[in-house]
Amino acid sequence: SVNPDLASERLTGSFCVPRLTAVLDGGAERTRLRRAVVDVIESDPVFSRENQYFQDQNERYEAAVRKAVHVRKKMQELGWSKDGPESVYVYRALSGDVAFLLHRVFMRSISMLGSDKQVAKWIPLATEYQLIGSYGQTELGHGTYLQGLETTAVFDINTQEFILNTPTISAMKWWPGDMGRSATHTVVFAQLYIHGKCYGVHPFIVQIRSLQDHSLCPGVTAGDIGPKMNFEHIDNGYLMLKNVRIPRENMLNKFCEVQPDGTYVRHGSQQINYFTMTSVRISLISDEVILPLMKACTIAIRYSVVRRQSKLKPGEEEAKILDYQTQQEKLLPQLAAAYAFHFINNYLHELFDKSYKEIQGRNFDSLPELHALSAGFKAMVTQYCTSGVEICLRACGGHGYSLLSGLPSLYTKILASCIYEGENTILLLQTARFLIKCFTAASAGQPVPPSVTYLAAIKPRKCPAKDKLDFLSPDMYTDAYQHAAIRLISSTAAKLQDLIQSGAESHEAWNQCTVQLVQAAKAHCHYITVKNFVETVEKLESTAGIQNIMKHLRDLFALHGIFSNAGIFLHDGYITGAQMDMVTASYLDLLAIVRKDAVPLVDAFDFTDKSLNSALGAYDGQVYQRLYEWARKAPTNKQISPAYEKYLKPLLHNKLSKL
Amino acid sequence: SVNPDLASERLTGSFCVPRLTAVLDGGAERTRLRRAVVDVIESDPVFSRENQYFQDQNERYEAAVRKAVHVRKKMQELGWSKDGPESVYVYRALSGDVAFLLHRVFMRSISMLGSDKQVAKWIPLATEYQLIGSYGQTELGHGTYLQGLETTAVFDINTQEFILNTPTISAMKWWPGDMGRSATHTVVFAQLYIHGKCYGVHPFIVQIRSLQDHSLCPGVTAGDIGPKMNFEHIDNGYLMLKNVRIPRENMLNKFCEVQPDGTYVRHGSQQINYFTMTSVRISLISDEVILPLMKACTIAIRYSVVRRQSKLKPGEEEAKILDYQTQQEKLLPQLAAAYAFHFINNYLHELFDKSYKEIQGRNFDSLPELHALSAGFKAMVTQYCTSGVEICLRACGGHGYSLLSGLPSLYTKILASCIYEGENTILLLQTARFLIKCFTAASAGQPVPPSVTYLAAIKPRKCPAKDKLDFLSPDMYTDAYQHAAIRLISSTAAKLQDLIQSGAESHEAWNQCTVQLVQAAKAHCHYITVKNFVETVEKLESTAGIQNIMKHLRDLFALHGIFSNAGIFLHDGYITGAQMDMVTASYLDLLAIVRKDAVPLVDAFDFTDKSLNSALGAYDGQVYQRLYEWARKAPTNKQISPAYEKYLKPLLHNKLSKL
């Protein structure tokens, strides 16, 4: 039975939940497909995550390998291809709790960087799990800065082999998933040397474990890098190579090749490597970043209408904590952000698809914009969502801190997204470099990519709002965001120029501006997100009963951003203090409005209880019952600790059973 | 041998490290004592934390119990009393990784709330570990709001007993440390009923496990609440009571008593309960909050001069990451904050000691101020330091995410401090209530406590700074903080009054102002922290060679606060946009200055390698070597997973050992 406090929230919703779910899925047909896949996965006990919070690293790893092998079998049985529409939902339903994700990156890199012959040899073996691959890029001493990788691959013309070596401890491969215990092969990125000359970093296929007994190959040292904040189920590994020889054919050679005589030949453009990274960055935003925030919001908001604490009004019963303004101010902006980022993710995917078509026609013009946006949004969305999940966790008090709430594992996992696939600060600086370039071009009247044409726009210098209601107009706040972005970009460009004109070297000037460049890049991404939310809501016009609540969420997202970054808008007086008070008033009003629909808004995300795996967030709201039931299953309650016999019994006053 | 990049940082320091350490310790004599205690603890293998990152909940619990029993024996042998000067350093050296901390709260509550007779009976037994106590306050359904507790204690006049019951599932005690597996006794907070009348929440001593065989007593259900984000070594527990009878003498009755005939008598003031909470809050700030931030800074800053990545200048060798402005901007403000909070902690302790003396003389006048400050600072410091530790973690990239860095466990532990001993938002609202009251009084010309006399001050309406150097004057920024605090407090007071005058009920008006009240309370605490830092540095005048660097840190802390909360200062034009640019310029300049002394500044915290327990943060900076050595010891490298035989072997292409 559903907790009555939660049930009552569902009676008063101002809109139709299934209709919103369909909008989020991209159509009711997709919703049906997704649910069918979820049913298949969740009804199979092999995929159960029930005991996940009680398992150690060894148990999690074993379960993840089992799932990976089983899911392949299952998909084959059901006739679901690994590139079919069900595939995305399969991995989403597993909540990432499965092995061999890097095996898939291994395959992707061979498909993209390998010759037809290499693809024909390796992909069928990998598809059938006749080998397990990993992807050895990051080293102990080098992450995002790939040019600094130290592993070497020296071409031996006599034997027609590459000799791979790990020359220093910092050159050890470190972090690659599936490498610590599973992989038999890996793509290794290494500095290519021919006749003593370095040709830069290239990818090579290297076998590291025997296919017969899984023992390490000669010259190979490999293992698990030990415990991390999350990803216990993944065997992130280390790898050292000592004079490991691989045939010439094992260098991935679609774009560059070493010929038998040692001649180095490059085919096609180097830029395509850009595109692989870009594609990975965009593909992770939805499942690894936005979905966790949606889950965290679902858990925290459902809990916040079941939890009653203290009194709003003396003499009344204790209040639902979501009725406190401070709790609304914690959670509802995160909910609005989850929607905002869902829509910006759609925008990025459209941009990517368009770019991809152009690239197939050998037109690389859109690459810089796509790269700058994907880098900036990856950084902005991961940072925002990570902080959002943490806010949700804290907003559930002590119970949020229990692993059984599901929130700690969401947090420790999403946190990694700020680091992997490019460290966020470095990514934002790449976006900033693009913005400064475009600003300079736009100022000189030259054409710039579509997303930055606004940099050339001349806008009123003051916000015209006269009343708090004026700030519920999308033009009003979109203009404010645009103005702030232009101001931050132009003022940093000016500082940069000043420094150079007063004699600073350009790299030093750049370094002295980086704190402000990061701010500028964030402001740009924030502006585009608000603008895209506005445009998305306009297109929803025909979806009756949805648009109204979406307008509130859109306004809430926008005004929360102004309220919490007030300095950016007040700085040059574009918004005055009096206007900022209007923003605050409208923002606080919106909290009370959105609060009424908070539960239907998270119900619309349509997560099953199994996918939330949370004692606090289940659909029925029986939080205390579930916490207790789950706690009783903990291993700490199954085993009598030897600590009593060993250390306590000798001390305790055991002459009487009772004092 | 020390990594040369780290060694070179120690040659250029502008001040004497041991002198600063002595200042932090409160004198060179204290430093010697602390180090002697640390030596004793760290040279004893029982206290080793070497394998901590590899242990599961059961192993951690057993080790923690062992340590608790061993440390008592050790202290007895050395003649160190549990209230002596060594005691604080003993627990600090254990880094909290020890059982029976709630046993100590059990003892503290009996000492403070029990009669002389109760103290005489229970304290010696507890001191000798002839019983293990816990402290059962929090319930599944109630945390900070104690009045809502549901556990009942009904007085039975016939048998002269209290009958304790857990009437609902939400009334179950939940979270008390040492309760899940260890405790034989616990203080239980329950609603007292006599002849059907409720007298509110009172503390009772209840036995829950047999002293002979440790089995649960009749009517008692208890166990461990399962896995949490941290505190694996603590058996946080649940407890249900069904008609558990305890003698009348087991109600802690220093301040109130039930007489044999059922008469309820109250002795002395209720306010003293306040004081217990206040004392716990103040006592946790140093060890549980500020020290973890100091450790995180030590780890992240040492790592950031060893880690080299990418190039600042083309053609040069890769740069230390601490030489990037963005990395400085992440870490150095956290370092400054650690010093600021160390000094505000001293201030709070002085205030507390003064208050305590007055209370012993039956003067309770300082209680409201002490309560308001301890609540506000607990909230502000825990929030700031938690976020600071997270910044340090992220600033170490992927390696920060490994448990072996020491940073994840610092983070997951400090995060709890935002929740326990009063949820932060509620605490800030208590501070805000005090501030609004004092503001109203001060406006009416009435006297107010010392820390808030500034609320009556009339100050210039505009910041007079004309140049970026003006912002290196303490008066300049202290006035700005003061002005901002007054503005936020007075404007929220005005909003509150407006709402009430336009007909809102006072509780509803209060709720509608809470987001702003929280801001106001934070601004007040921030102001006091800056002011106290200024005053502390002035007193350091005689400590040659320290004051200069302390001035830089003080300025950095203050300007970072203005830079990152710009909206608060710009709002009414007290600081103009042009002046904010000066703040930014001075702030960025300070980063470059403090960066030079960053390593000596963390060396001065004087943490041993064992206490940091970090592969990244050790004194010698051999980060890659240590990461590798520690990883090899991981249990995932000691056991061949059954996953290979079970799931992989049947699939792998094992006709050839090599493809």
PDB file of N, CA, C and O in Angstrom, chain A residues 538-563:
ATOM      1  N   GLU A 538       8.654  26.182 -26.075  1.00  0.00           N
ATOM      2  CA  GLU A 538       7.816  26.751 -27.140  1.00  0.00           C
ATOM      3  C   GLU A 538       7.296  25.668 -28.078  1.00  0.00           C
ATOM      4  O   GLU A 538       6.147  25.695 -28.501  1.00  0.00           O
ATOM      5  N   LYS A 539       8.164  24.704 -28.354  1.00  0.00           N
ATOM      6  CA  LYS A 539       7.763  23.632 -29.270  1.00  0.00           C
ATOM      7  C   LYS A 539       6.750  22.678 -28.647  1.00  0.00           C
ATOM      8  O   LYS A 539       6.098  21.916 -29.347  1.00  0.00           O
ATOM      9  N   LEU A 540       6.639  22.707 -27.331  1.00  0.00           N
ATOM     10  CA  LEU A 540       5.689  21.811 -26.655  1.00  0.00           C
ATOM     11  C   LEU A 540       4.263  22.334 -26.726  1.00  0.00           C
ATOM     12  O   LEU A 540       3.343  21.720 -26.207  1.00  0.00           O
ATOM     13  N   GLU A 541       4.080  23.490 -27.365  1.00  0.00           N
ATOM     14  CA  GLU A 541       2.805  24.184 -27.357  1.00  0.00           C
ATOM     15  C   GLU A 541       1.619  23.239 -27.548  1.00  0.00           C
ATOM     16  O   GLU A 541       0.607  23.345 -26.879  1.00  0.00           O
ATOM     17  N   SER A 542       1.810  22.287 -28.464  1.00  0.00           N
ATOM     18  CA  SER A 542       0.670  21.442 -28.799  1.00  0.00           C
ATOM     19  C   SER A 542       0.403  20.369 -27.729  1.00  0.00           C
ATOM     20  O   SER A 542      -0.661  19.783 -27.693  1.00  0.00           O
ATOM     21  N   THR A 543       1.379  20.103 -26.879  1.00  0.00           N
ATOM     22  CA  THR A 543       1.200  19.049 -25.882  1.00  0.00           C
ATOM     23  C   THR A 543       0.418  19.583 -24.680  1.00  0.00           C
ATOM     24  O   THR A 543       0.979  20.020 -23.691  1.00  0.00           O
ATOM     25  N   ALA A 544      -0.881  19.512 -24.804  1.00  0.00           N
ATOM     26  CA  ALA A 544      -1.753  20.121 -23.792  1.00  0.00           C
ATOM     27  C   ALA A 544      -1.430  19.598 -22.399  1.00  0.00           C
ATOM     28  O   ALA A 544      -1.146  18.423 -22.210  1.00  0.00           O
ATOM     29  N   GLY A 545      -1.498  20.482 -21.452  1.00  0.00           N
ATOM     30  CA  GLY A 545      -1.355  20.067 -20.062  1.00  0.00           C
ATOM     31  C   GLY A 545       0.081  19.876 -19.622  1.00  0.00           C
ATOM     32  O   GLY A 545       0.337  19.613 -18.460  1.00  0.00           O
ATOM     33  N   ILE A 546       1.016  19.978 -20.528  1.00  0.00           N
ATOM     34  CA  ILE A 546       2.424  19.809 -20.172  1.00  0.00           C
ATOM     35  C   ILE A 546       3.118  21.161 -20.161  1.00  0.00           C
ATOM     36  O   ILE A 546       3.939  21.458 -19.303  1.00  0.00           O
ATOM     37  N   GLN A 547       2.726  21.990 -21.134  1.00  0.00           N
ATOM     38  CA  GLN A 547       3.487  23.213 -21.334  1.00  0.00           C
ATOM     39  C   GLN A 547       3.522  24.117 -20.108  1.00  0.00           C
ATOM     40  O   GLN A 547       4.547  24.721 -19.802  1.00  0.00           O
ATOM     41  N   ASN A 548       2.395  24.165 -19.400  1.00  0.00           N
ATOM     42  CA  ASN A 548       2.319  25.072 -18.259  1.00  0.00           C
ATOM     43  C   ASN A 548       3.341  24.738 -17.171  1.00  0.00           C
ATOM     44  O   ASN A 548       4.084  25.603 -16.719  1.00  0.00           O
ATOM     45  N   ILE A 549       3.388  23.475 -16.819  1.00  0.00           N
ATOM     46  CA  ILE A 549       4.336  23.099 -15.768  1.00  0.00           C
ATOM     47  C   ILE A 549       5.768  23.221 -16.296  1.00  0.00           C
ATOM     48  O   ILE A 549       6.686  23.603 -15.552  1.00  0.00           O
ATOM     49  N   MET A 550       5.963  22.947 -17.576  1.00  0.00           N
ATOM     50  CA  MET A 550       7.305  23.100 -18.156  1.00  0.00           C
ATOM     51  C   MET A 550       7.750  24.564 -18.129  1.00  0.00           C
ATOM     52  O   MET A 550       8.922  24.866 -17.950  1.00  0.00           O
ATOM     53  N   LYS A 551       6.775  25.474 -18.309  1.00  0.00           N
ATOM     54  CA  LYS A 551       7.115  26.908 -18.214  1.00  0.00           C
ATOM     55  C   LYS A 551       7.604  27.257 -16.816  1.00  0.00           C
ATOM     56  O   LYS A 551       8.571  28.001 -16.643  1.00  0.00           O
ATOM     57  N   HIS A 552       6.924  26.702 -15.808  1.00  0.00           N
ATOM     58  CA  HIS A 552       7.357  26.975 -14.432  1.00  0.00           C
ATOM     59  C   HIS A 552       8.766  26.446 -14.188  1.00  0.00           C
ATOM     60  O   HIS A 552       9.599  27.107 -13.576  1.00  0.00           O
ATOM     61  N   LEU A 553       9.024  25.238 -14.684  1.00  0.00           N
ATOM     62  CA  LEU A 553      10.357  24.650 -14.483  1.00  0.00           C
ATOM     63  C   LEU A 553      11.427  25.463 -15.196  1.00  0.00           C
ATOM     64  O   LEU A 553      12.516  25.684 -14.672  1.00  0.00           O
ATOM     65  N   ARG A 554      11.101  25.877 -16.396  1.00  0.00           N
ATOM     66  CA  ARG A 554      12.020  26.704 -17.189  1.00  0.00           C
ATOM     67  C   ARG A 554      12.348  27.996 -16.439  1.00  0.00           C
ATOM     68  O   ARG A 554      13.508  28.364 -16.273  1.00  0.00           O
ATOM     69  N   ASP A 555      11.288  28.680 -15.947  1.00  0.00           N
ATOM     70  CA  ASP A 555      11.499  29.926 -15.194  1.00  0.00           C
ATOM     71  C   ASP A 555      12.314  29.664 -13.934  1.00  0.00           C
ATOM     72  O   ASP A 555      13.211  30.437 -13.576  1.00  0.00           O
ATOM     73  N   LEU A 556      11.993  28.548 -13.274  1.00  0.00           N
ATOM     74  CA  LEU A 556      12.702  28.220 -12.035  1.00  0.00           C
ATOM     75  C   LEU A 556      14.189  27.999 -12.316  1.00  0.00           C
ATOM     76  O   LEU A 556      15.052  28.507 -11.592  1.00  0.00           O
ATOM     77  N   PHE A 557      14.479  27.235 -13.352  1.00  0.00           N
ATOM     78  CA  PHE A 557      15.887  26.996 -13.689  1.00  0.00           C
ATOM     79  C   PHE A 557      16.611  28.309 -13.967  1.00  0.00           C
ATOM     80  O   PHE A 557      17.703  28.561 -13.462  1.00  0.00           O
ATOM     81  N   ALA A 558      15.947  29.168 -14.758  1.00  0.00           N
ATOM     82  CA  ALA A 558      16.587  30.426 -15.148  1.00  0.00           C
ATOM     83  C   ALA A 558      16.778  31.349 -13.943  1.00  0.00           C
ATOM     84  O   ALA A 558      17.853  31.906 -13.740  1.00  0.00           O
ATOM     85  N   LEU A 559      15.741  31.503 -13.126  1.00  0.00           N
ATOM     86  CA  LEU A 559      15.843  32.454 -12.010  1.00  0.00           C
ATOM     87  C   LEU A 559      16.742  31.929 -10.901  1.00  0.00           C
ATOM     88  O   LEU A 559      17.427  32.701 -10.231  1.00  0.00           O
ATOM     89  N   HIS A 560      16.753  30.609 -10.707  1.00  0.00           N
ATOM     90  CA  HIS A 560      17.692  30.044  -9.733  1.00  0.00           C
ATOM     91  C   HIS A 560      19.131  30.377 -10.129  1.00  0.00           C
ATOM     92  O   HIS A 560      19.959  30.726  -9.290  1.00  0.00           O
ATOM     93  N   GLY A 561      19.400  30.310 -11.419  1.00  0.00           N
ATOM     94  CA  GLY A 561      20.736  30.637 -11.909  1.00  0.00           C
ATOM     95  C   GLY A 561      21.112  32.086 -11.664  1.00  0.00           C
ATOM     96  O   GLY A 561      22.261  32.386 -11.330  1.00  0.00           O
ATOM     97  N   ILE A 562      20.151  32.978 -11.818  1.00  0.00           N
ATOM     98  CA  ILE A 562      20.445  34.401 -11.567  1.00  0.00           C
ATOM     99  C   ILE A 562      20.593  34.644 -10.072  1.00  0.00           C
ATOM    100  O   ILE A 562      21.533  35.302  -9.617  1.00  0.00           O
ATOM    101  N   PHE A 563      19.664  34.054  -9.290  1.00  0.00           N
ATOM    102  CA  PHE A 563      19.700  34.201  -7.829  1.00  0.00           C
ATOM    103  C   PHE A 563      21.024  33.697  -7.261  1.00  0.00           C
ATOM    104  O   PHE A 563      21.621  34.347  -6.401  1.00  0.00           O
TER     105      PHE A 563
END
